[in-house]
Amino acid sequence: VTSSAASRLDACLIATELDGLFPAHARFSAEDSLTNPISKPDPAIYRFARRQMDVSAGCGVAVEDSVAGVQSAVDAGFPTVGLLQFVPAEERVARACALRDAGAAAVFPTWPELAQSIVPRTTAPWPTDHQRRGTRTTLRTSTHQEAST
């Protein structure tokens, strides 16, 4: 989910080699996906993505690097984590605090650290629907605090 144009999102995902993680049908642009484009912090793009992907409120996870993005995702009902990977090093401490203040449950320095923290603790690589019912995914933050969703 982005406020940017879909073409910019595609280019960024390719440049960062993250395009394999986000199939084209699961990419949403406030500029291109919405009938009436509106940017974050308005939650419209997250609500649109939730409907398109048939995800119940609270069942997905948003990853954001901006305060407006965190506000948008939280207001749409998504548990949200912050990501600092593309934030300039000199801004990371302040941004981490701002993301938490905006509602991020946890903040991670890199995608690999985020990925390690959200892999469900099961014997299978990913939980089945049966395993998911009644269980909670635990996010392990880089400071070893835990936030459950």
PDB file of C-alpha atoms in Angstrom:
ATOM      1  CA  VAL A   1       0.000   0.000   0.000  1.00  0.00           C
ATOM      2  CA  THR A   2       1.445   3.316  -1.067  1.00  0.00           C
ATOM      3  CA  SER A   3       0.427   6.896  -1.691  1.00  0.00           C
ATOM      4  CA  SER A   4       2.784   6.925  -4.692  1.00  0.00           C
ATOM      5  CA  ALA A   5       1.886   5.975  -8.247  1.00  0.00           C
ATOM      6  CA  ALA A   6       1.805   2.263  -9.001  1.00  0.00           C
ATOM      7  CA  SER A   7       4.647   2.673 -11.511  1.00  0.00           C
ATOM      8  CA  ARG A   8       6.868   4.195  -8.817  1.00  0.00           C
ATOM      9  CA  LEU A   9       5.980   1.404  -6.385  1.00  0.00           C
ATOM     10  CA  ASP A  10       6.863  -1.205  -9.016  1.00  0.00           C
ATOM     11  CA  ALA A  11      10.209   0.480  -9.748  1.00  0.00           C
ATOM     12  CA  CYS A  12      11.071   0.742  -6.037  1.00  0.00           C
ATOM     13  CA  LEU A  13      10.239  -2.913  -5.398  1.00  0.00           C
ATOM     14  CA  ILE A  14      12.385  -3.989  -8.335  1.00  0.00           C
ATOM     15  CA  ALA A  15      15.292  -1.727  -7.306  1.00  0.00           C
ATOM     16  CA  THR A  16      15.236  -3.111  -3.750  1.00  0.00           C
ATOM     17  CA  GLU A  17      14.732  -6.696  -4.967  1.00  0.00           C
ATOM     18  CA  LEU A  18      11.505  -6.954  -2.950  1.00  0.00           C
ATOM     19  CA  ASP A  19       9.210  -7.352  -5.972  1.00  0.00           C
ATOM     20  CA  GLY A  20       9.027 -11.129  -5.456  1.00  0.00           C
ATOM     21  CA  LEU A  21       7.456 -10.592  -2.043  1.00  0.00           C
ATOM     22  CA  PHE A  22       4.629  -8.431  -3.375  1.00  0.00           C
ATOM     23  CA  PRO A  23       2.775  -9.852  -6.384  1.00  0.00           C
ATOM     24  CA  ALA A  24       1.204  -7.271  -8.707  1.00  0.00           C
ATOM     25  CA  HIS A  25      -2.350  -8.137  -7.620  1.00  0.00           C
ATOM     26  CA  ALA A  26      -1.407  -7.325  -4.010  1.00  0.00           C
ATOM     27  CA  ARG A  27       0.004  -3.841  -4.679  1.00  0.00           C
ATOM     28  CA  PHE A  28      -2.234  -0.859  -4.007  1.00  0.00           C
ATOM     29  CA  SER A  29      -1.633   2.785  -4.861  1.00  0.00           C
ATOM     30  CA  ALA A  30      -3.704   5.622  -3.410  1.00  0.00           C
ATOM     31  CA  GLU A  31      -2.974   7.509  -6.623  1.00  0.00           C
ATOM     32  CA  ASP A  32      -3.943   4.746  -9.059  1.00  0.00           C
ATOM     33  CA  SER A  33      -6.162   2.241  -7.205  1.00  0.00           C
ATOM     34  CA  LEU A  34      -8.760   4.584  -5.717  1.00  0.00           C
ATOM     35  CA  THR A  35     -11.611   6.167  -7.691  1.00  0.00           C
ATOM     36  CA  ASN A  36     -11.011   9.384  -5.742  1.00  0.00           C
ATOM     37  CA  PRO A  37      -7.288   9.434  -4.966  1.00  0.00           C
ATOM     38  CA  ILE A  38      -6.469  10.504  -1.419  1.00  0.00           C
ATOM     39  CA  SER A  39      -3.138  10.186   0.355  1.00  0.00           C
ATOM     40  CA  LYS A  40      -2.240   8.858   3.731  1.00  0.00           C
ATOM     41  CA  PRO A  41      -2.930   9.485   6.610  1.00  0.00           C
ATOM     42  CA  ASP A  42      -6.445   8.975   5.249  1.00  0.00           C
ATOM     43  CA  PRO A  43      -7.110   5.231   5.696  1.00  0.00           C
ATOM     44  CA  ALA A  44      -8.986   4.840   2.363  1.00  0.00           C
ATOM     45  CA  ILE A  45      -6.172   2.988   0.558  1.00  0.00           C
ATOM     46  CA  TYR A  46      -5.739   0.482   3.401  1.00  0.00           C
ATOM     47  CA  ARG A  47      -9.502  -0.090   3.552  1.00  0.00           C
ATOM     48  CA  PHE A  48      -9.532  -0.589  -0.225  1.00  0.00           C
ATOM     49  CA  ALA A  49      -6.658  -3.097  -0.025  1.00  0.00           C
ATOM     50  CA  ARG A  50      -8.396  -4.966   2.817  1.00  0.00           C
ATOM     51  CA  ARG A  51     -11.586  -5.301   0.727  1.00  0.00           C
ATOM     52  CA  GLN A  52      -9.721  -6.322  -2.441  1.00  0.00           C
ATOM     53  CA  MET A  53      -7.758  -9.002  -0.590  1.00  0.00           C
ATOM     54  CA  ASP A  54     -10.725 -10.067   1.566  1.00  0.00           C
ATOM     55  CA  VAL A  55      -8.772  -9.564   4.783  1.00  0.00           C
ATOM     56  CA  SER A  56     -10.657  -8.973   8.020  1.00  0.00           C
ATOM     57  CA  ALA A  57      -9.665  -5.998  10.160  1.00  0.00           C
ATOM     58  CA  GLY A  58      -6.842  -7.031  12.461  1.00  0.00           C
ATOM     59  CA  CYS A  59      -5.859 -10.078  10.358  1.00  0.00           C
ATOM     60  CA  GLY A  60      -3.180  -8.486   8.191  1.00  0.00           C
ATOM     61  CA  VAL A  61      -0.036  -6.594   9.100  1.00  0.00           C
ATOM     62  CA  ALA A  62       0.926  -3.236   7.646  1.00  0.00           C
ATOM     63  CA  VAL A  63       4.585  -2.277   7.307  1.00  0.00           C
ATOM     64  CA  GLU A  64       5.212   1.460   7.200  1.00  0.00           C
ATOM     65  CA  ASP A  65       8.157   3.850   7.251  1.00  0.00           C
ATOM     66  CA  SER A  66       6.217   7.097   7.664  1.00  0.00           C
ATOM     67  CA  VAL A  67       4.065   8.570  10.417  1.00  0.00           C
ATOM     68  CA  ALA A  68       1.230   9.240   7.944  1.00  0.00           C
ATOM     69  CA  GLY A  69       1.435   5.617   6.779  1.00  0.00           C
ATOM     70  CA  VAL A  70       1.245   4.262  10.328  1.00  0.00           C
ATOM     71  CA  GLN A  71      -1.743   6.501  11.077  1.00  0.00           C
ATOM     72  CA  SER A  72      -3.474   5.347   7.886  1.00  0.00           C
ATOM     73  CA  ALA A  73      -2.957   1.649   8.575  1.00  0.00           C
ATOM     74  CA  VAL A  74      -3.890   1.873  12.264  1.00  0.00           C
ATOM     75  CA  ASP A  75      -7.039   3.867  11.440  1.00  0.00           C
ATOM     76  CA  ALA A  76      -8.008   1.150   8.925  1.00  0.00           C
ATOM     77  CA  GLY A  77      -7.675  -1.494  11.640  1.00  0.00           C
ATOM     78  CA  PHE A  78      -4.357  -3.054  10.684  1.00  0.00           C
ATOM     79  CA  PRO A  79      -1.764  -4.009  13.277  1.00  0.00           C
ATOM     80  CA  THR A  80       1.209  -1.983  12.069  1.00  0.00           C
ATOM     81  CA  VAL A  81       4.972  -2.214  12.363  1.00  0.00           C
ATOM     82  CA  GLY A  82       7.510   0.409  11.479  1.00  0.00           C
ATOM     83  CA  LEU A  83      10.474  -0.143   9.179  1.00  0.00           C
ATOM     84  CA  LEU A  84      13.595   2.008   9.189  1.00  0.00           C
ATOM     85  CA  GLN A  85      15.552   0.378   6.352  1.00  0.00           C
ATOM     86  CA  PHE A  86      15.080   3.265   3.923  1.00  0.00           C
ATOM     87  CA  VAL A  87      15.214   6.054   6.508  1.00  0.00           C
ATOM     88  CA  PRO A  88      18.522   7.991   6.572  1.00  0.00           C
ATOM     89  CA  ALA A  89      20.710   6.797   9.460  1.00  0.00           C
ATOM     90  CA  GLU A  90      20.758  10.194  11.176  1.00  0.00           C
ATOM     91  CA  GLU A  91      16.928  10.221  11.284  1.00  0.00           C
ATOM     92  CA  ARG A  92      16.301   6.676  12.530  1.00  0.00           C
ATOM     93  CA  VAL A  93      16.081   7.271  16.297  1.00  0.00           C
ATOM     94  CA  ALA A  94      13.618  10.142  15.918  1.00  0.00           C
ATOM     95  CA  ARG A  95      11.619   8.266  13.259  1.00  0.00           C
ATOM     96  CA  ALA A  96      11.380   5.140  15.432  1.00  0.00           C
ATOM     97  CA  CYS A  97       9.928   7.209  18.273  1.00  0.00           C
ATOM     98  CA  ALA A  98       7.511   8.974  15.921  1.00  0.00           C
ATOM     99  CA  LEU A  99       6.329   5.676  14.403  1.00  0.00           C
ATOM    100  CA  ARG A 100       5.675   4.220  17.860  1.00  0.00           C
ATOM    101  CA  ASP A 101       3.851   7.395  18.909  1.00  0.00           C
ATOM    102  CA  ALA A 102       1.665   7.096  15.782  1.00  0.00           C
ATOM    103  CA  GLY A 103       0.655   3.557  16.743  1.00  0.00           C
ATOM    104  CA  ALA A 104       3.277   1.139  15.409  1.00  0.00           C
ATOM    105  CA  ALA A 105       3.370  -1.971  17.605  1.00  0.00           C
ATOM    106  CA  ALA A 106       7.083  -2.460  16.904  1.00  0.00           C
ATOM    107  CA  VAL A 107       9.814  -0.881  14.786  1.00  0.00           C
ATOM    108  CA  PHE A 108      12.490  -2.819  12.890  1.00  0.00           C
ATOM    109  CA  PRO A 109      15.735  -1.630  11.311  1.00  0.00           C
ATOM    110  CA  THR A 110      15.608  -3.959   8.257  1.00  0.00           C
ATOM    111  CA  TRP A 111      13.312  -6.241   6.262  1.00  0.00           C
ATOM    112  CA  PRO A 112      15.246  -9.396   7.310  1.00  0.00           C
ATOM    113  CA  GLU A 113      14.838  -8.519  11.005  1.00  0.00           C
ATOM    114  CA  LEU A 114      11.155  -7.856  10.446  1.00  0.00           C
ATOM    115  CA  ALA A 115      10.736 -11.165   8.588  1.00  0.00           C
ATOM    116  CA  GLN A 116      12.469 -13.116  11.374  1.00  0.00           C
ATOM    117  CA  SER A 117      10.168 -11.545  13.922  1.00  0.00           C
ATOM    118  CA  ILE A 118       6.851 -12.307  12.256  1.00  0.00           C
ATOM    119  CA  VAL A 119       7.413 -15.891  11.203  1.00  0.00           C
ATOM    120  CA  PRO A 120       4.881 -17.760  13.356  1.00  0.00           C
ATOM    121  CA  ARG A 121       6.391 -20.053  15.940  1.00  0.00           C
ATOM    122  CA  THR A 122       5.108 -23.369  14.550  1.00  0.00           C
ATOM    123  CA  THR A 123       6.683 -26.499  13.172  1.00  0.00           C
ATOM    124  CA  ALA A 124       5.438 -25.654   9.670  1.00  0.00           C
ATOM    125  CA  PRO A 125       6.933 -22.717   7.741  1.00  0.00           C
ATOM    126  CA  TRP A 126       3.500 -21.004   7.868  1.00  0.00           C
ATOM    127  CA  PRO A 127       0.511 -21.905  10.056  1.00  0.00           C
ATOM    128  CA  THR A 128      -2.486 -23.614   8.539  1.00  0.00           C
ATOM    129  CA  ASP A 129      -5.947 -22.095   8.965  1.00  0.00           C
ATOM    130  CA  HIS A 130      -6.548 -24.586  11.756  1.00  0.00           C
ATOM    131  CA  GLN A 131      -3.330 -23.585  13.532  1.00  0.00           C
ATOM    132  CA  ARG A 132      -4.130 -19.883  13.089  1.00  0.00           C
ATOM    133  CA  ARG A 133      -7.425 -20.080  15.001  1.00  0.00           C
ATOM    134  CA  GLY A 134      -6.905 -19.309  18.650  1.00  0.00           C
ATOM    135  CA  THR A 135      -3.195 -18.586  18.271  1.00  0.00           C
ATOM    136  CA  ARG A 136      -1.337 -15.316  18.320  1.00  0.00           C
ATOM    137  CA  THR A 137       1.609 -14.266  16.245  1.00  0.00           C
ATOM    138  CA  THR A 138       4.301 -12.679  18.366  1.00  0.00           C
ATOM    139  CA  LEU A 139       6.444  -9.883  17.018  1.00  0.00           C
ATOM    140  CA  ARG A 140       9.907  -9.943  18.539  1.00  0.00           C
ATOM    141  CA  THR A 141      11.339  -6.456  18.399  1.00  0.00           C
ATOM    142  CA  SER A 142      14.999  -5.730  18.013  1.00  0.00           C
ATOM    143  CA  THR A 143      15.094  -4.668  21.667  1.00  0.00           C
ATOM    144  CA  HIS A 144      13.759  -8.098  22.668  1.00  0.00           C
ATOM    145  CA  GLN A 145      10.456  -6.685  23.841  1.00  0.00           C
ATOM    146  CA  GLU A 146       7.414  -8.473  22.531  1.00  0.00           C
ATOM    147  CA  ALA A 147       4.239  -7.103  21.044  1.00  0.00           C
ATOM    148  CA  SER A 148       1.453  -9.555  20.247  1.00  0.00           C
ATOM    149  CA  THR A 149      -1.108  -9.151  17.529  1.00  0.00           C
TER     150      THR A 149
END
